[in-house]
PDB file of C-alpha atoms in Angstrom:
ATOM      1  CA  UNK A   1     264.289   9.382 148.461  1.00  0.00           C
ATOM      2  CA  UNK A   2     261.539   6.970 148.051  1.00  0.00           C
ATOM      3  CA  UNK A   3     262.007   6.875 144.145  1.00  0.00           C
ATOM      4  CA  UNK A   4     265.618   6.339 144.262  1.00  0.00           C
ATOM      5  CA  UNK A   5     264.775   2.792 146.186  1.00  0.00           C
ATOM      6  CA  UNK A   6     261.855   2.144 143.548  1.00  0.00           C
ATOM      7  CA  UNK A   7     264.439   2.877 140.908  1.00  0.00           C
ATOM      8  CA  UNK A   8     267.036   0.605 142.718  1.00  0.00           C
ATOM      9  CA  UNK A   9     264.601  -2.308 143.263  1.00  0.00           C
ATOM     10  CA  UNK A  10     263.752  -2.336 139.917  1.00  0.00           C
ATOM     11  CA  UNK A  11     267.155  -1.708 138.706  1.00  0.00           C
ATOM     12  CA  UNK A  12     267.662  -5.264 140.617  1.00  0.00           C
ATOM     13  CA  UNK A  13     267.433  -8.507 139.151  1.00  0.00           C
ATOM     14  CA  UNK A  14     264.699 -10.307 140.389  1.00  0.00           C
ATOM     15  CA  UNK A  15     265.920 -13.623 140.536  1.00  0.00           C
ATOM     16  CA  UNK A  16     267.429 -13.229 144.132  1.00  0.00           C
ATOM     17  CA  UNK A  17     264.825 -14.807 146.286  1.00  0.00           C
ATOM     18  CA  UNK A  18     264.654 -14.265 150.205  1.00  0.00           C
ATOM     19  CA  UNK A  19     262.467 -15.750 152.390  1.00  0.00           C
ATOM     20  CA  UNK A  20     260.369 -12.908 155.021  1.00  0.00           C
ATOM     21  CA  UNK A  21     259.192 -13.078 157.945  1.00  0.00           C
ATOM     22  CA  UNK A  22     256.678 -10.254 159.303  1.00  0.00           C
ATOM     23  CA  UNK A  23     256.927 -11.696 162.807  1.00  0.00           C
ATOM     24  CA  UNK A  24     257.315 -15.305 164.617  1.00  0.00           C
ATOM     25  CA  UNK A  25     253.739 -16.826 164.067  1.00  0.00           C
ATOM     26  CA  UNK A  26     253.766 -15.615 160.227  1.00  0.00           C
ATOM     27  CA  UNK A  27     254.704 -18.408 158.066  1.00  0.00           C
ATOM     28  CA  UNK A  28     257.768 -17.033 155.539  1.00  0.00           C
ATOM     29  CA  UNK A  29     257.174 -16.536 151.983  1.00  0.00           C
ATOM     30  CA  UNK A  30     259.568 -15.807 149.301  1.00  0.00           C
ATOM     31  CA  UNK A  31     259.890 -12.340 147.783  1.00  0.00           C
ATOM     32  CA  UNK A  32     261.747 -10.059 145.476  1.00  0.00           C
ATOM     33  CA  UNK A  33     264.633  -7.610 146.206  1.00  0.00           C
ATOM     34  CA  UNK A  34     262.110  -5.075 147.327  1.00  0.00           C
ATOM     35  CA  UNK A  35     260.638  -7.513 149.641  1.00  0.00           C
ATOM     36  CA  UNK A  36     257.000  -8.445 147.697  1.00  0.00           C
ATOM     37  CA  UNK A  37     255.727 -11.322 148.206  1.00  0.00           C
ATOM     38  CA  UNK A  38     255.979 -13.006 145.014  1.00  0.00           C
ATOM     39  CA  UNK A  39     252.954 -14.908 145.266  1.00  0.00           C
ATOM     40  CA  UNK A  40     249.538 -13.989 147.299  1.00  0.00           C
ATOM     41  CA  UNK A  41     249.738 -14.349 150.824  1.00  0.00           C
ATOM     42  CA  UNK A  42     246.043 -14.497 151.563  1.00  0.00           C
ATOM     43  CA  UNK A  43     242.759 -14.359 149.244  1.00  0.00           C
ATOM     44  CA  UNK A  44     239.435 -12.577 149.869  1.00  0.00           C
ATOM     45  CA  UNK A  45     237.971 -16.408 149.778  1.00  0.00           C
ATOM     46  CA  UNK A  46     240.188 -17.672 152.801  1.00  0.00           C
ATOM     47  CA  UNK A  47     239.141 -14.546 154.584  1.00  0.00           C
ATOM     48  CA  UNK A  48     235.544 -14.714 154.554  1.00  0.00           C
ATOM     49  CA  UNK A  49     235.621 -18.155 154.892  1.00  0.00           C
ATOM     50  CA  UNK A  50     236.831 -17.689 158.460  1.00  0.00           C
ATOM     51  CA  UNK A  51     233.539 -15.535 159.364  1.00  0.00           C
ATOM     52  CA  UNK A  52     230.656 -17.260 160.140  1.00  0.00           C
ATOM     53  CA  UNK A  53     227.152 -17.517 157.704  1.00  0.00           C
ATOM     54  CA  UNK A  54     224.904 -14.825 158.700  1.00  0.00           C
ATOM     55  CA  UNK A  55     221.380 -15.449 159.242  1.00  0.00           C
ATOM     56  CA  UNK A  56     218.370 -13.423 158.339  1.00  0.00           C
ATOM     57  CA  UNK A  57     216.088 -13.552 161.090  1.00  0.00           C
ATOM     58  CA  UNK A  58     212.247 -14.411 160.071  1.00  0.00           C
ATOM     59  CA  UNK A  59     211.372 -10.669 161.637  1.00  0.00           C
ATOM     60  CA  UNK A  60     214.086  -8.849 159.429  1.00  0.00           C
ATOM     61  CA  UNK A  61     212.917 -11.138 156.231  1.00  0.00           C
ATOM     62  CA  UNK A  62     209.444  -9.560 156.641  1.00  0.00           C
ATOM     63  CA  UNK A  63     210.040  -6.292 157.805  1.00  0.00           C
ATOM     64  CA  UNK A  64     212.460  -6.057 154.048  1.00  0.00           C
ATOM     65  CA  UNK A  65     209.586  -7.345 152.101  1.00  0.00           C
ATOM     66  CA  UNK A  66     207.375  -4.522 153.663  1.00  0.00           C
ATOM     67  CA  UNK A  67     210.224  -1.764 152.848  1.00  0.00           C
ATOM     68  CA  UNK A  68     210.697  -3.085 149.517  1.00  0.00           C
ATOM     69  CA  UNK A  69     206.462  -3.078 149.365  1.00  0.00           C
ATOM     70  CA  UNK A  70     206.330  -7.090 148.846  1.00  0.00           C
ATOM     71  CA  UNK A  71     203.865  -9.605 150.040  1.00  0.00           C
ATOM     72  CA  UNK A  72     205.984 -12.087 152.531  1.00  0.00           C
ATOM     73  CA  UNK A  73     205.520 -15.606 151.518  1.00  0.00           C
ATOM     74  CA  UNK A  74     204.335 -17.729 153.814  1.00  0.00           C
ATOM     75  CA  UNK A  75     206.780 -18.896 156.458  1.00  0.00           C
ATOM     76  CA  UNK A  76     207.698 -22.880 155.742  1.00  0.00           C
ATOM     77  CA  UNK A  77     207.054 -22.646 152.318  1.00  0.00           C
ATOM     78  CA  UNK A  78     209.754 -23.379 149.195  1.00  0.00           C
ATOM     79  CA  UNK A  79     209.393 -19.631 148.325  1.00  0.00           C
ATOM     80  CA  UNK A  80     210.395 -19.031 151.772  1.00  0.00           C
ATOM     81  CA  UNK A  81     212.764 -20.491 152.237  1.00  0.00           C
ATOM     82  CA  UNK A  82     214.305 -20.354 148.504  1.00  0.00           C
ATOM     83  CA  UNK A  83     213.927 -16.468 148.261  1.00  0.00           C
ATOM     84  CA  UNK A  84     215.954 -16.199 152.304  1.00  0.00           C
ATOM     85  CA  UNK A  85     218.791 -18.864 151.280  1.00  0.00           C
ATOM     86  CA  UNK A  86     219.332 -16.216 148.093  1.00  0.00           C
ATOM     87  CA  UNK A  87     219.516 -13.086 150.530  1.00  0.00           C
ATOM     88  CA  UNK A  88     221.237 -14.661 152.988  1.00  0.00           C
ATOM     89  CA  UNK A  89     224.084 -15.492 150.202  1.00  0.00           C
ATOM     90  CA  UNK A  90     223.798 -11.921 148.846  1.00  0.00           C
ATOM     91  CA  UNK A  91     225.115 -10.513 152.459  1.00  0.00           C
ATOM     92  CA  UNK A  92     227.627 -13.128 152.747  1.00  0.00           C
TER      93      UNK A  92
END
């Protein structure tokens, strides 16, 4: 049964355009006959925008410099601090 819709939907012309609502605080968007969206309705960007930057704690900075068998730079210095902004960026 559920190929003779995906046949019908695309059997449809795709110029009808309906606007769909998923529930009362979703904003509507237009879609086909099938009812997809016809243009995103979120992005991986917006998404992990709305999380907050994680941190790397000065203890869990060394103690993956020891794992990975690496001399911890000093703390306050630029390789510091460069070499956590680039990790911290990697998790995020």
């Amino acid at each position: 049964m559920s190929s003779l819709l995906v046949r019908r939907c695309f059997q449809q012309s795709y110029a009808y355009v309906r606007p769909v609502s998923r529930g009362s605080t979703s904003p509507k968007c237009d879609s086909d006959f099938c009812g997809v969206p016809l243009r995103p309705t979120w992005s991986v960007n917006e998404l992990l925008s709305s999380y907050p930057t994680p941190r790397i704690s000065s203890e869990t900075f060394g103690h993956l410099h020891k794992l990975s068998a690496l001399v911890v730079p000093d703390e306050g210095t630029l390789e510091h601090s460069k070499l956590k902004e680039e990790l911290e960026e990697l998790i995020h």
